[in-house]
Amino acid sequence: MYQAIIGYGILAVMMVMILKKKATAAFCFAMLPVIGAVLCGFGAKDILGFVNKGETTMWKTAILFIFSVCYFSTMNDAGLFDPLVKALVRKAGNNVTMIMVATSLIAMVGHMDGASASTYLITIPVMLPIYKRMHLNPLVLLLLVGLSTGIMNLVPWGGPTIRAATAIGYDATQLWVEMIPMQVFGLLVSVVGAVLCGRMEKKRLAKEGYDLSQTASEQEGGTADMDTSLARSKLFWINLLLTVAVIAMLVFTKITPFLIFMFGTLIAMMINYPDMELQSKLLKKYSPNCIDLTVTLLCAGVFLGVFANAGIITKMAQVLINLLPAFLLRYLHLIMGVLGAPIGMIMGPDPYYYAVMPLIIETVAPYGVTATEVAHAMLIGENVALSVSPCVATTFLGVGLAGVELNDHIKFTFKWEWLVSIIMLVFAVIVGIA
């Protein structure tokens, strides 16, 4: 009981410090569990052993994240995604519904690197001038980009899936492969949502008396302002084949994922930017996108190692089991899946996966619910509502690029993202994923 109280206390302090920005997530994950272990009576030798065990499950994940971001950032700079983006914009024309669908599709393509920042930077500057010309609501733009981003973010090089895989000691790629049917279903739902948004916007524009005769393709967004000095259009097909090969090896082989991206990045750099000085500059350019989460991942290894190996999570789960009605415990992971959007929005991804998920796993394990089923259920809501979380830095990038207020974005977007997350969860339960 004492260890459980310490565990819940550490968890509460961690949430408050992160949410109120009193300390970084990395600091909380590294320092607070050690303090908790000391309060539970463990010595330095025991604590070091816990930490070492935690880090052995973490380092491969950290390397995977670094090289996957570098790979897709290289492909983005080389212009691999540009032809598809431009084709979608031209195809949309002045058709409001097609503009909405194009927004969703561009965001899906833009999020191939698993980084929200690049998705926003690819999609919003391209589409916002079109939305302004057509008098469309920029909040709809953020909704569609956020929805596609959240669903695409289930890829194994996306932050949440890596976090979830780390929390359960599972391979991130395998976790994603198991969720592919759910992800495809979610992407279809997002396209349907784009069509519905298009119809609603057409009705609003007609009611307000706007003329839809202007062609959106007359102004293809912000593409003219983008730096094209790194583009390698002549190497498009080579880059496409390389990317297809990388993804195919991830899905169909048992090669360690970080090795695939490591060699993929080296080959991509050699093909597109053979100059060593330029390669060095590009790696420095990509590093800010890698360092923050990598540091947090490694520090989370301390939290997971201490709480799991010291038995603190087990004690916390026992207290939770004693408090909840027995008939609810078996379905606790599904309850968390339903509430994942609001809970994930409030606390952010790090506490959600590294602190709460292990607790849920311990609680439902006696009922035959596997750790992967818990991960599948809890990934849905938090991922889909990623774009409205004030605990995620890229949320502010998105609202800044779109020129809207955060509170307006949350009020407009959250209810729809939460609904989509519940629809995806129901589908996951029906097909046996969650």
Steps between C-alpha positions, in 0.01 A plus 500: 500500500785738588669446162168562323456831683853602404432396140177696470664795673792499256254470211293795627806719552623404154170600337488834681861587418460412132159663451598818684835503319697496824741244355561312177358153449856367476588642842186357659550154350863482610494662844161434659507116474843494664366712786202264525727196512704656780180572695400136451824393668709386203875558503727642231601157367137391457400826334792483254392147412143618438623783277729272297214257437279787388757637257561161336145520362539863390814559297384325181183707500699822538725410206195408289347841561819688412562326168134489391467876544826556312389271216161656437633852552757426229227376267288805575788736417576301184143566383369144502154613613477820289347351180217336691428815701491719189282249313248492784482881510446523123236227508303677772440810287209707638310196630462556874459130575808411295698769682407337829591152375828633357578652840461162668703316235784754502519474880516121474787522254667774702494287813701217347789613719293462817575860602206735555713808440588401144138404429378843605780671307422300186120524510391826660716746296389323180129492578437812712513750208249279317272499804525879522429545129197273528388657833527163674530469878868453600380302803379234256850495350649433844236236575573303184877533531485401867275202433721362222812569705365320806398190307819488293695541823439132576802420278788336694727802463231729645549610858190341664549153351865505602400606850233228525736232368765610746255492790406137429844380386372421149630563149354825366477373143313185602263707713424716197452204264232367734322837483515551122133397438390748767724771355369447146144512633580822686647661188184410307293656778711816479437523124127455560530773762666724242208445262253588777701810588492600134122475492464699821732772371313518168173552687658768718650682201171486309314633803748787537487578128860429397593439135674166442592571137867576573737214436713402793774364276569855380690535824670179610553607855840582634704275271660795329648613830651161586876441473555268204881506500510152654245351258623211287221453246720292268542246779126470571461140382815385676383660824154348458643151445728540801209609721280212382788261572548643850130469589480152344793381710336643811178309435619175343840427655632444850796732456539726802305818404766750606751327271262540205470873560869537583612360164204660323608842627862444398398388150254790463766749603758348265259504203349846550773697676844344435679812625620422854473861619137518387427167669635639825285813469188293433562275799532810718177630347314177582644455849254730686215272389685199643663614821199595714315170471820296508600657832149442634506138381825425676385672819173306481715188520586605855132536589401168347799317642445624855121472515487158331797328662445647846146364497342843543268462200377166631413655837321789329301258285395304807360815661312586180357149483371530856332835431323430168189282462609156387283500188683809366856378543495267200402792276726763652717519187190568288382763747841663466467472122170689507644764733837506325428820307420724800754334732774512237417862418527603865812311605692468172655185353790437738307449828220329306722223363781477750302548821136406441531220244718268713248541781208401275697201369561373852133545590348310206768230468323256739197508269696375199535839331843525337730800514468546124119516524536772763746687277270475198203637696688781670687609187181585312355784705825671595631486144187628329474797739870581473446831321295659781730420792657810654765265640632442146719777360394449138141588595615860534684477168178389332281776641772754426529397135121500459462834677237384750472499879576182696173509694300536176693208352432277801129593513454432129724197452495295818144368484548368147836340574358335811209362295737357237713340773193324644395380152851359447493331841168332422648374172810374684283305745289351220803372304679383814782755512406642842 
